[in-house]
Coordinates of C-alpha atoms in Angstrom, one line a residue:
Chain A
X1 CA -18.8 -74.8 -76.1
X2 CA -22.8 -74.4 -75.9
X3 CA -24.5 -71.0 -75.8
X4 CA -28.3 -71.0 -74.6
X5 CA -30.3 -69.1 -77.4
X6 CA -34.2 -67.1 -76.9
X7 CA -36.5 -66.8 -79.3
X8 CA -39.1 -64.7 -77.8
X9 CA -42.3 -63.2 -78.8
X10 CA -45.5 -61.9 -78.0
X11 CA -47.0 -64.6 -81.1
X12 CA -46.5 -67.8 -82.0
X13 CA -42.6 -67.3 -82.0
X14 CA -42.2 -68.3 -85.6
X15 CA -40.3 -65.1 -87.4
X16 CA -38.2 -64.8 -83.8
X17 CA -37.3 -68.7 -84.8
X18 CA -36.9 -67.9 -88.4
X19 CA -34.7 -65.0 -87.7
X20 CA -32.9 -66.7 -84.7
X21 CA -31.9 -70.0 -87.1
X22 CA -30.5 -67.4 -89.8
X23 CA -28.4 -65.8 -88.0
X24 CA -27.1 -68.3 -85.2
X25 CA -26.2 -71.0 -88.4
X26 CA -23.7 -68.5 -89.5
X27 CA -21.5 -70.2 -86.1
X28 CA -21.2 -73.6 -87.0
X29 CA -18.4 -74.1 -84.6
X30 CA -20.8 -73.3 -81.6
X31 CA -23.5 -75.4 -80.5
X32 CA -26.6 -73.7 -79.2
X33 CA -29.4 -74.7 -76.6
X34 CA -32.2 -72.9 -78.5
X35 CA -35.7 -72.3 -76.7
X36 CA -38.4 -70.4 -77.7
X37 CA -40.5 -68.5 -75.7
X38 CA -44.1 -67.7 -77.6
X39 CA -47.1 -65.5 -76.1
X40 CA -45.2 -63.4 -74.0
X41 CA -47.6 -60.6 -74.0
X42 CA -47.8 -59.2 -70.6
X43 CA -45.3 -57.4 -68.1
X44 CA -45.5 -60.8 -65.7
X45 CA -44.5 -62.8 -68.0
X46 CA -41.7 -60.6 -69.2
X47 CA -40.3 -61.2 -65.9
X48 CA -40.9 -64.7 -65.7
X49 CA -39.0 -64.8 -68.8
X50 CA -36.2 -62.5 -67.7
X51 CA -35.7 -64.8 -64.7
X52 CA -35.4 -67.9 -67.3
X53 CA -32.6 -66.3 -69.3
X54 CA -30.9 -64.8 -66.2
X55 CA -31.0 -68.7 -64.9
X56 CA -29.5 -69.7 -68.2
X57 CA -26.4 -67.3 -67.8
X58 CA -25.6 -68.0 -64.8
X59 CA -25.6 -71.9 -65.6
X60 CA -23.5 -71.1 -68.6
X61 CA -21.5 -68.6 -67.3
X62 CA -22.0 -67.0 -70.3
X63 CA -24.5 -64.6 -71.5
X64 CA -27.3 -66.0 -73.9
X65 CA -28.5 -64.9 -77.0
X66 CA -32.0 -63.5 -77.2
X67 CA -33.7 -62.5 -80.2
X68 CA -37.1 -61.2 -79.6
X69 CA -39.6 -59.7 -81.9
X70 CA -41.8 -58.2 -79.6
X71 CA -44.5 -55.4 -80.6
X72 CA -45.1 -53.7 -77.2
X73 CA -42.0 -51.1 -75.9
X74 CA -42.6 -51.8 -72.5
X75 CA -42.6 -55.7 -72.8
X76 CA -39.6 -55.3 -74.7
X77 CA -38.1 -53.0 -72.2
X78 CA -38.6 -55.4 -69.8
X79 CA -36.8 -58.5 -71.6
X80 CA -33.9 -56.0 -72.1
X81 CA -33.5 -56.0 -68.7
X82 CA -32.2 -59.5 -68.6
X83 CA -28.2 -60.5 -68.2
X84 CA -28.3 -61.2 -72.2
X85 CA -26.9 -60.0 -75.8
X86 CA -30.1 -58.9 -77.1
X87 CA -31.5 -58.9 -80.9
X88 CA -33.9 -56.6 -80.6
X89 CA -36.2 -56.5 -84.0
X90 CA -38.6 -54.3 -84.1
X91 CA -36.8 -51.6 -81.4
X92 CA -34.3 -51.9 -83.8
X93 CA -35.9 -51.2 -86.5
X94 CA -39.2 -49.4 -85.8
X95 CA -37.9 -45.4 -85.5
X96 CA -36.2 -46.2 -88.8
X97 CA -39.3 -46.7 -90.7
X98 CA -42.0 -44.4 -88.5
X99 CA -39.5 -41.9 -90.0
X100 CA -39.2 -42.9 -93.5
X101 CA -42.9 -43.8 -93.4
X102 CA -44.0 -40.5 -91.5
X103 CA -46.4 -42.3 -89.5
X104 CA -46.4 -43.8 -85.6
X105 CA -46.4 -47.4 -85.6
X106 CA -49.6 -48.6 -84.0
X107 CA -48.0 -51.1 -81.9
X108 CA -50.9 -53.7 -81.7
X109 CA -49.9 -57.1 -79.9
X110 CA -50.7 -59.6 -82.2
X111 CA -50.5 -57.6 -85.5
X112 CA -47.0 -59.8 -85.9
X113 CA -48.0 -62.4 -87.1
X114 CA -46.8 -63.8 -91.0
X115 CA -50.5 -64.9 -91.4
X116 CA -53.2 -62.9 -89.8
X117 CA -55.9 -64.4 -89.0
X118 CA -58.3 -62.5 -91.3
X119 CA -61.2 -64.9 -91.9
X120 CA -61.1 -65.0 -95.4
X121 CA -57.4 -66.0 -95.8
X122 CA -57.8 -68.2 -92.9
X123 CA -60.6 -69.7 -95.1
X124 CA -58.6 -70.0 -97.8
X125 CA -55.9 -71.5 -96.9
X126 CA -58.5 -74.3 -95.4
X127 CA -60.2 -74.7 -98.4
X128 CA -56.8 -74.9 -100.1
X129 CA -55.8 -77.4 -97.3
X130 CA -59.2 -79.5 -98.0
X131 CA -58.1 -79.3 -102.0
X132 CA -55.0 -81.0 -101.7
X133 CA -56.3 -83.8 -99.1
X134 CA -59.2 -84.3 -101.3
X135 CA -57.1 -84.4 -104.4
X136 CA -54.2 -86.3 -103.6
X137 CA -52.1 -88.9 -105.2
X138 CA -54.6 -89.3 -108.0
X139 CA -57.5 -90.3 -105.7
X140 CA -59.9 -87.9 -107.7
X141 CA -59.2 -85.9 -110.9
X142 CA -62.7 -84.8 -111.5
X143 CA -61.7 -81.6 -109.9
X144 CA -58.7 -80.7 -111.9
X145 CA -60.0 -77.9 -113.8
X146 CA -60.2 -76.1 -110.1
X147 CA -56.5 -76.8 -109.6
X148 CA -53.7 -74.2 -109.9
X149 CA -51.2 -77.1 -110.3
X150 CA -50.8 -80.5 -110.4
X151 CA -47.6 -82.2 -109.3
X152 CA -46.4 -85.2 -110.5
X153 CA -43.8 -87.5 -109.9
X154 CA -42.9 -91.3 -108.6
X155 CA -44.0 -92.9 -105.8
X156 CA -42.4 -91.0 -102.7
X157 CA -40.5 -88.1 -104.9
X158 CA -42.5 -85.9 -102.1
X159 CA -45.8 -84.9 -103.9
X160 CA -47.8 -84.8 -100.9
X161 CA -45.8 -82.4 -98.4
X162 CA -45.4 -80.2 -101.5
X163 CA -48.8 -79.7 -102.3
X164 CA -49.9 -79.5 -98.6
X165 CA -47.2 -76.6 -97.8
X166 CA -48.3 -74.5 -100.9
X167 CA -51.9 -74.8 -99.8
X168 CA -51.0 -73.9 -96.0
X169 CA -48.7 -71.2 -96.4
X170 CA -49.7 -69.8 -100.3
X171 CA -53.6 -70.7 -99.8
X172 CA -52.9 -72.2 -103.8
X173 CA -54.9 -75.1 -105.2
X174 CA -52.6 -78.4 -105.6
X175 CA -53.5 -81.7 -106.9
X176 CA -51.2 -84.7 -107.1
X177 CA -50.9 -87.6 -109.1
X178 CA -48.8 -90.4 -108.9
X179 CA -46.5 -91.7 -112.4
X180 CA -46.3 -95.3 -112.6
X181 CA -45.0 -98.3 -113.9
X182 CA -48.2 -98.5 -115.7
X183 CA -47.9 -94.7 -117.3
X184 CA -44.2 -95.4 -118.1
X185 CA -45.0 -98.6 -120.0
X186 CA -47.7 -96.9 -122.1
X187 CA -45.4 -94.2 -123.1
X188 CA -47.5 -91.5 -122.4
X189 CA -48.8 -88.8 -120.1
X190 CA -51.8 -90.6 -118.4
X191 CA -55.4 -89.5 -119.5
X192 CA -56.6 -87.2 -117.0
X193 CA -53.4 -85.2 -116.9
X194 CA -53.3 -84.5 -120.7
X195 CA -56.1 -82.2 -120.6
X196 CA -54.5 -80.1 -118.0
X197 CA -50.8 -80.2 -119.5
X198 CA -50.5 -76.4 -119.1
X199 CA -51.1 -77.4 -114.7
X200 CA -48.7 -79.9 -114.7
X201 CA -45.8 -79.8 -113.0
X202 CA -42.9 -82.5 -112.6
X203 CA -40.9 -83.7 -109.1
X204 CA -37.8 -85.8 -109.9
X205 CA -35.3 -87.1 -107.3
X206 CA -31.9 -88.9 -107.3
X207 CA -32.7 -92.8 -107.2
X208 CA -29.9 -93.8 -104.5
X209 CA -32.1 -91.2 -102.2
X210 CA -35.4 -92.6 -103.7
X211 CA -34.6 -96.1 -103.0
X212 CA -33.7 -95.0 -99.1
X213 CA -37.2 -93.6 -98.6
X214 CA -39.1 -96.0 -100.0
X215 CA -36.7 -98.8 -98.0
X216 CA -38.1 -97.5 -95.1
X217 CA -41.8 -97.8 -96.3
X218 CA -41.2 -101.4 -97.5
X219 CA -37.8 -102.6 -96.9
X220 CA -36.2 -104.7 -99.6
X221 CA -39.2 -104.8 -101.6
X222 CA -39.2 -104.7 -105.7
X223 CA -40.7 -101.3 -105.1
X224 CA -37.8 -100.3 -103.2
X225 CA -34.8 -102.1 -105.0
X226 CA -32.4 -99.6 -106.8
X227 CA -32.7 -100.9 -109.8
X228 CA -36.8 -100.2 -109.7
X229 CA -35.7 -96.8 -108.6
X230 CA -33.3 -96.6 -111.2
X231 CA -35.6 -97.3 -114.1
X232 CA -38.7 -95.0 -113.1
X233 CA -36.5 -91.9 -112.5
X234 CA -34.8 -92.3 -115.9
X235 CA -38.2 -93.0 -117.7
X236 CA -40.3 -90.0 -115.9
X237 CA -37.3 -87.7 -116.5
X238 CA -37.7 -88.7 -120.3
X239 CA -41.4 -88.3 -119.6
X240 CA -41.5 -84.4 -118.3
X241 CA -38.8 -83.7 -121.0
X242 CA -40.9 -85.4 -124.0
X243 CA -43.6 -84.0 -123.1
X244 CA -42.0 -80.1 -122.3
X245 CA -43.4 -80.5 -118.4
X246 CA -41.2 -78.1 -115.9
X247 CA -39.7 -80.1 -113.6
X248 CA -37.4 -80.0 -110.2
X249 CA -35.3 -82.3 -108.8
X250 CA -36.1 -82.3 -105.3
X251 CA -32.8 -84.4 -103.4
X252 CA -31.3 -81.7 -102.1
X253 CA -33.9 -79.6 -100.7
X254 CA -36.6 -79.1 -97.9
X255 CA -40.5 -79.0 -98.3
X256 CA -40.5 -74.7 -98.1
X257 CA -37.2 -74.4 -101.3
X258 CA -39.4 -77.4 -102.9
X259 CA -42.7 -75.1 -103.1
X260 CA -41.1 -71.3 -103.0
X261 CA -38.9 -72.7 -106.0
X262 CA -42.0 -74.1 -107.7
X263 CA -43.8 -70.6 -107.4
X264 CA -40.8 -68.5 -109.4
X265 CA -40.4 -70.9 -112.0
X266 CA -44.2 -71.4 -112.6
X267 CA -45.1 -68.1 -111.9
X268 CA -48.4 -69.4 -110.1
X269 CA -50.0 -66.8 -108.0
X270 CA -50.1 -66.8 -104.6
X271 CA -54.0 -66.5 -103.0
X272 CA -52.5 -65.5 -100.1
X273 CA -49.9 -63.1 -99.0
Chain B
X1 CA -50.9 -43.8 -100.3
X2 CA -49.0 -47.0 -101.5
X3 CA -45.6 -48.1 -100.8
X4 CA -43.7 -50.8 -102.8
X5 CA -42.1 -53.0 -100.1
X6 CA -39.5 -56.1 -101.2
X7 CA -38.4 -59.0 -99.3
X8 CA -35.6 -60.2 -100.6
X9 CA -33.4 -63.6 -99.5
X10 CA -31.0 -66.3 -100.7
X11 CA -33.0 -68.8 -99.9
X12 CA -36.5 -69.5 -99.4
X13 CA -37.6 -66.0 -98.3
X14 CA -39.8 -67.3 -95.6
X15 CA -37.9 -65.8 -92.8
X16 CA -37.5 -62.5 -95.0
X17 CA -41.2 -62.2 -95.4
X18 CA -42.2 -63.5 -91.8
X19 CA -39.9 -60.5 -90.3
X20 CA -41.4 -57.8 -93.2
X21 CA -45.1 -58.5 -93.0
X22 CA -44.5 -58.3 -88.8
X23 CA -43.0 -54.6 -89.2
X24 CA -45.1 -53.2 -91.6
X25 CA -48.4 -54.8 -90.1
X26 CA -47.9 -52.0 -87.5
X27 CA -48.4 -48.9 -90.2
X28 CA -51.8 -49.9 -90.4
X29 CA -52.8 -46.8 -92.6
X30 CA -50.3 -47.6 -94.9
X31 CA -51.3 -49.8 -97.7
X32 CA -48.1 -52.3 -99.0
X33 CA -47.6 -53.4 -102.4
X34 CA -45.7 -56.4 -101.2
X35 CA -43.1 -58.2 -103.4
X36 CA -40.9 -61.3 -102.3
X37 CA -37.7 -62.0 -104.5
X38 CA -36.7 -65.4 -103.4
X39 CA -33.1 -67.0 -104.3
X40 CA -31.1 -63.8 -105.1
X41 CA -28.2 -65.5 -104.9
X42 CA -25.3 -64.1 -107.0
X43 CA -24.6 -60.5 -108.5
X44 CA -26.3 -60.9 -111.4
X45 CA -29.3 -61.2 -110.0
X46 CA -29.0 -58.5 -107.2
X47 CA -28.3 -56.3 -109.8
X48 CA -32.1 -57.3 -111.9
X49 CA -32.7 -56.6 -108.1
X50 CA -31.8 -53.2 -107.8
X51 CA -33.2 -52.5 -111.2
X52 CA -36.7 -53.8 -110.4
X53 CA -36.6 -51.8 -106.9
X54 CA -35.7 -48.7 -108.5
X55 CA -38.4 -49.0 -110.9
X56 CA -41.1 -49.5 -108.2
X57 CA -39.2 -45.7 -106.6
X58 CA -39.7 -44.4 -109.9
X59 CA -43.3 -45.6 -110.2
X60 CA -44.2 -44.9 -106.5
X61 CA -42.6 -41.9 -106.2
X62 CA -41.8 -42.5 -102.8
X63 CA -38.5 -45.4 -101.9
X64 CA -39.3 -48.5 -101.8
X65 CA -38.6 -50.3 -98.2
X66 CA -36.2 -53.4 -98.5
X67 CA -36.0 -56.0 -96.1
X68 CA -33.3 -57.9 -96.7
X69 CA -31.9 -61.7 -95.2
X70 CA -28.7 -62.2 -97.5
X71 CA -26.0 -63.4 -96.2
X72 CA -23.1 -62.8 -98.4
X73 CA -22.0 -59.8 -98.0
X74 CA -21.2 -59.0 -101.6
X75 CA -24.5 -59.2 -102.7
X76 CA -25.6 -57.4 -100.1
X77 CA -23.5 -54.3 -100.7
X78 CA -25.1 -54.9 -104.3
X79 CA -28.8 -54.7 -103.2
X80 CA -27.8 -51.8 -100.9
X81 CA -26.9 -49.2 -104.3
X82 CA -30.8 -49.2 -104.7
X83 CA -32.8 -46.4 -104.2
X84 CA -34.7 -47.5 -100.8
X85 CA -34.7 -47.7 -97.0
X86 CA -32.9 -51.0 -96.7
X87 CA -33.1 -53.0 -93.1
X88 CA -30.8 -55.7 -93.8
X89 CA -31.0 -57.8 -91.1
X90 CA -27.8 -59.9 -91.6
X91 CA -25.5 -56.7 -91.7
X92 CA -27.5 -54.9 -88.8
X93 CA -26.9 -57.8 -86.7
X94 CA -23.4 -60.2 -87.0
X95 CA -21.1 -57.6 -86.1
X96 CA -22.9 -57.8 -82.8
X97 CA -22.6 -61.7 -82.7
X98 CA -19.3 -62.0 -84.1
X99 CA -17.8 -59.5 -81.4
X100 CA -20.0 -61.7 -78.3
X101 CA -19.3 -65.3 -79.8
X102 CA -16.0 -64.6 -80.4
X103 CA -16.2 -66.4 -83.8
X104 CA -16.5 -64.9 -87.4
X105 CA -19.6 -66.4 -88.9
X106 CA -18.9 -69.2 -92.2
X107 CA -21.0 -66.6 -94.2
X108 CA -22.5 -69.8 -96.4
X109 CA -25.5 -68.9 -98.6
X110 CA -28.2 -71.4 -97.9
X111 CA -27.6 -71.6 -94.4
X112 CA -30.0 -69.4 -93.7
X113 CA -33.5 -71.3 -93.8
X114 CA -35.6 -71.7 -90.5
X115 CA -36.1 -75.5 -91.4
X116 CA -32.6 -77.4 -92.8
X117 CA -32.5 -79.9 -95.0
X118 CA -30.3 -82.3 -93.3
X119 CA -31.3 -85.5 -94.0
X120 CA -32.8 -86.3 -90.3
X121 CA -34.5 -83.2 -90.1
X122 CA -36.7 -83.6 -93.1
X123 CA -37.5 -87.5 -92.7
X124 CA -38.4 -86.8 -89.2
X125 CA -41.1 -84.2 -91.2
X126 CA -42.0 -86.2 -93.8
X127 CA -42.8 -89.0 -91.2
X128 CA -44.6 -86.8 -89.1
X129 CA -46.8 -85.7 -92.5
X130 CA -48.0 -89.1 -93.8
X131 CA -48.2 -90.4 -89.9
X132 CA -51.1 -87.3 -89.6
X133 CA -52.3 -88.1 -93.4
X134 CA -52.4 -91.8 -92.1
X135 CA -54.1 -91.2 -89.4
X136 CA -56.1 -88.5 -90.1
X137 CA -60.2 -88.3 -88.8
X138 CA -60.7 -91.3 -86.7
X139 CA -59.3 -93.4 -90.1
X140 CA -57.2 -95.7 -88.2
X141 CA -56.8 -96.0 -84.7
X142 CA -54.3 -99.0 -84.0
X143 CA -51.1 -97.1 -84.5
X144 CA -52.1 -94.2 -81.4
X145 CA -49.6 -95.6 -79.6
X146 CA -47.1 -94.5 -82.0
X147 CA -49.0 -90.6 -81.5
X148 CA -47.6 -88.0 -79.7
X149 CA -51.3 -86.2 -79.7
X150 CA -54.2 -87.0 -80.3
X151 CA -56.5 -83.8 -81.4
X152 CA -60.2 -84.4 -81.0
X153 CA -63.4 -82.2 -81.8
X154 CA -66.1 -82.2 -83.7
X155 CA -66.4 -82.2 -87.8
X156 CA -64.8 -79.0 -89.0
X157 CA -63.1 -77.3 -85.9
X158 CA -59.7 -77.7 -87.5
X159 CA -58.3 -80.6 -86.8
X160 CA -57.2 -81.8 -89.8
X161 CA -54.9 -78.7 -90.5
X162 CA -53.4 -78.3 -87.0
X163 CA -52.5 -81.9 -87.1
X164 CA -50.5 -81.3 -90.4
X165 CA -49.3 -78.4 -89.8
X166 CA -47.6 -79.8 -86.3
X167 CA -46.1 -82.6 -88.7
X168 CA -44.7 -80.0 -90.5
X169 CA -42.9 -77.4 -88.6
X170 CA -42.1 -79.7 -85.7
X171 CA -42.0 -83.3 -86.7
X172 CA -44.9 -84.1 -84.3
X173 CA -46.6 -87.0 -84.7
X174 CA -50.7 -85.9 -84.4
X175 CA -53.4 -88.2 -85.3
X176 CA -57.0 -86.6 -85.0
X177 CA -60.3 -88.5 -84.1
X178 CA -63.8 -86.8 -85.1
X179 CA -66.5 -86.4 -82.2
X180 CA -69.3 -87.5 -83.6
X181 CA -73.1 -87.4 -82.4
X182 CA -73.2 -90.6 -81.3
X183 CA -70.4 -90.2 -79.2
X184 CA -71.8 -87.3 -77.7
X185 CA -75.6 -89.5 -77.3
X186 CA -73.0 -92.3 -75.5
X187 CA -71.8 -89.6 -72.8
X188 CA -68.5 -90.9 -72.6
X189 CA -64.8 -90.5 -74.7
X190 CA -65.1 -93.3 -77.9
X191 CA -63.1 -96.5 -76.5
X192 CA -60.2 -96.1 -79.0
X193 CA -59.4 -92.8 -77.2
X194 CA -59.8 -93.8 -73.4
X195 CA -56.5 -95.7 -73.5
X196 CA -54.7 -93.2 -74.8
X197 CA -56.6 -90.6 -72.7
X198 CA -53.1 -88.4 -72.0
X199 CA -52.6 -87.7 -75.6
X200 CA -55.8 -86.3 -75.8
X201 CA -55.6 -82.7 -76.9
X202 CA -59.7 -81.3 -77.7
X203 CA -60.4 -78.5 -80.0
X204 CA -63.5 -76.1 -80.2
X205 CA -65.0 -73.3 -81.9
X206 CA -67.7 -70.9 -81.9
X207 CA -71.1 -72.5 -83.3
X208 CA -71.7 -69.2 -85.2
X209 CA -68.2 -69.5 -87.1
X210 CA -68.7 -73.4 -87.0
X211 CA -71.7 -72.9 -88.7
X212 CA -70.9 -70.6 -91.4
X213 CA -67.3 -73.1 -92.3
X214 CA -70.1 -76.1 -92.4
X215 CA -72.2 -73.9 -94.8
X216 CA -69.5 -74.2 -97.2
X217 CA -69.5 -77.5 -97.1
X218 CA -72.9 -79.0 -97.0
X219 CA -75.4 -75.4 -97.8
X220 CA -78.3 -75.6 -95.7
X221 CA -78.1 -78.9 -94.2
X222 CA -78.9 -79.8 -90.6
X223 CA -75.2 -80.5 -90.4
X224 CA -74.2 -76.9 -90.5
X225 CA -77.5 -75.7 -88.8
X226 CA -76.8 -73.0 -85.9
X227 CA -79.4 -75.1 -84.0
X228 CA -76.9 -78.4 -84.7
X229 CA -73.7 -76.3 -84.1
X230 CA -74.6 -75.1 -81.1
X231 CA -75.6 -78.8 -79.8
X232 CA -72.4 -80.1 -80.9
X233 CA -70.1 -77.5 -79.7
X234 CA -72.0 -77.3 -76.3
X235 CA -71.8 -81.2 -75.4
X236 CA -68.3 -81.3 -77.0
X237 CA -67.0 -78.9 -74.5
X238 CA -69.1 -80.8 -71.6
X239 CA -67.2 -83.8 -72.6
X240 CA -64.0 -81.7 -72.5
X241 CA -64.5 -80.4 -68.6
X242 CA -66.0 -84.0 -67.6
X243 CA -63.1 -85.7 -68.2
X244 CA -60.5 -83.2 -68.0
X245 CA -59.4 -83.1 -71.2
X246 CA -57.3 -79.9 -72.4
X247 CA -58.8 -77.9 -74.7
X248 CA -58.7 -74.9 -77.1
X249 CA -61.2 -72.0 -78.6
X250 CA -59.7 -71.8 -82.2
X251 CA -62.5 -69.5 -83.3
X252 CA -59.9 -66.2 -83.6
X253 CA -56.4 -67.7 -84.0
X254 CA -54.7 -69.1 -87.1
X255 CA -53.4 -72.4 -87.4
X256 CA -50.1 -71.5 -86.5
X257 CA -51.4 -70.0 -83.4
X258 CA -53.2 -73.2 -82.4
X259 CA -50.3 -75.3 -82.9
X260 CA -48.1 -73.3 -80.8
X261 CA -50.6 -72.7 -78.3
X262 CA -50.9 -76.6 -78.2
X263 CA -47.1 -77.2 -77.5
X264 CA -47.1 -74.6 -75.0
X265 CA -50.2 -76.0 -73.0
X266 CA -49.3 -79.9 -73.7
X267 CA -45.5 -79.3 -73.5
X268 CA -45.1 -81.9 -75.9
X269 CA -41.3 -81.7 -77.5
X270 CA -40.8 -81.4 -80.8
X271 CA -39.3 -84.0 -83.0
X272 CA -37.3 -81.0 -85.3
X273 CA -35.9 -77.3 -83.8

């Protein structure tokens, strides 16, 4: 059984997505056809995009799911139009809190948005962007003392998407630097992380899952073998313990739980929100 | 007047946050104090919950507003005993699906994120991220074949982050390739990007803003001269209409918007829904 699913909005469609995936994962028996509709601002396109879902239940011969999160009443009035089962978010919601909040909602297009476009968060989430490309994997540690945190970890425990996801969607300052074979034989935290032990923070991973990833970077190499993998995971585990650095072990879990998780148990500000 | 507002989830709280900051962006007047409580994933800690929320009511004087993306039900009975206008976005809306699908939903904590972390998923991502880090600024060109865009413009119009930030959240493959001067003295597209000429996605940007984001960079150079900027930004967009390349203003959207702007006006598919 397949249900079409719309995620419509009047921005980039990303909280209609975000609150589309919740809800529709709760039905893991049924398999969903799932487009998203961004930008629809305008009356025309409302229709356009009325005709689209109307299309889809007629092909299923079943009604689709729409979740929109669309500012404008009339838009939205328009979309509810269509032959569908519709999530509406903010007509949902919207008398609720002009009520509790006394005020009228000012109902600006484009006001949606997670991350407005402000320039100075724009610019620093760039800058933060620029930080963690400019600082990564070790390349440069001159700059560490303008860091908010420096992850650590073996070759391929996921450093890199980390760092670049708190600096795009937290605007925060993160370094990375790569562990060793070298750093495990000496038995010590490298030199330019010691000065900055207080930044540091530790990315572990299960070796059988290690030794996949780093299969497909160079298949059956040393670097690859389980038994490698193996041996720096135990020794960088006894590493962050040693050496009291918080660490997370980062097998189970996607890029966002990686950095969200990082910020409660490090307590790192966010620069922006 | 200040209101305490909480978004509070299971999991990452990205969604939770995405759907909060879109309401209460429309009570402009209003200012937030905004507090995401990530991972609130058993009694215990709905209860610290509650007690932080009614804290805030006591502080503010006024009840705090609660958006809420649980899923389990328990918990979210638990985080509705606070003192606070509570949307709760899971209980407003399965009833409604479960009666259309016909289904009751697994109710599974961690379910809930926009972005799974089945295995697939995230090394489709993770691909996509060190294919734009690989083949990021004109670095390496050999491997465009393996693109599915290729996002030019000149030095600071935002290539960099849109090309990671499509790796991300959709598993695109993006490489970007700077247009430099000397491309622009040549009058025609740099050789590595004429055979690949369908991928070719441009960016541009106002020279005022380009100016100022270059005056970061290099203060008072010719580089981030108006007089330069200008120059640069004109011929690039010459270049653009010459040879019919698509392109985009990114001067007043964020990087999310230029992404998904990109998709829609490309229709390139993404890699991960």
């Amino acid at each position: 059984m397949k249900r079409s699913a719309f995620f419509i909005s009047d921005g980039t469609g990303i909280t209609a997505e975000g609150i589309g995936t919740s809800l529709l994962a709760q039905f893991e028996s049924i398999e969903f056809d799932k487009i998203t509709l961004p930008y629809i601002d305008s009356i025309e396109k409302a229709r356009e995009t009325v005709a689209k879902i109307n299309k889809s239940a007629m092909n299923d011969n079943e009604k689709p799911i729409v979740i929109d999160t669309i500012v404008d009443a009339d838009i939205r009035s328009e979309i509810a139009k269509a032959n569908a089962v519709t999530i509406d978010i903010f007509g949902t919601f919207m008398g609720l809190l002009e009520n509790e909040l006394h005020t009228k909602s000012t109902h600006i297009v484009g006001k949606s948005h997670a991350i407005n476009t402000a320039s100075r968060t724009y610019e620093r989430r760039m800058e933060a962007v620029n930080f963690a490309l400019d600082n990564d994997d070790g390349a440069r540690t001159r700059y560490y003392n303008e860091a908010d945190i420096i992850v650590v970890g073996v070759s391929r425990s996921g450093k890199t998407p980390t760092c670049i996801y708190l600096a795009l969607q937290y605007g925060i300052k993160a370094a990375n630097y790569p562990i060793t074979e070298d750093d495990i034989d000496d038995q010590k935290l490298p030199a330019p992380l010691k000065v900055h032990k207080n930044k540091i923070f530790g990315l572990t991973i299960e070796p059988e899952r290690l030794s996949l990833i780093r299969n497909e970077r160079r298949p059956n190499s040393r670097y690859a073998s389980i038994k490698q993998c193996n041996y720096e995971v135990e020794e960088v585990e006894l590493m962050y313990r040693r050496e009291r650095i918080p660490y997370l072990n980062t097998t189970d879990y996607s890029v966002e739980e990686i950095a969200t998780r990082i910020l409660l148990e490090t307590g790192i500000e966010r620069r922006v929100k």
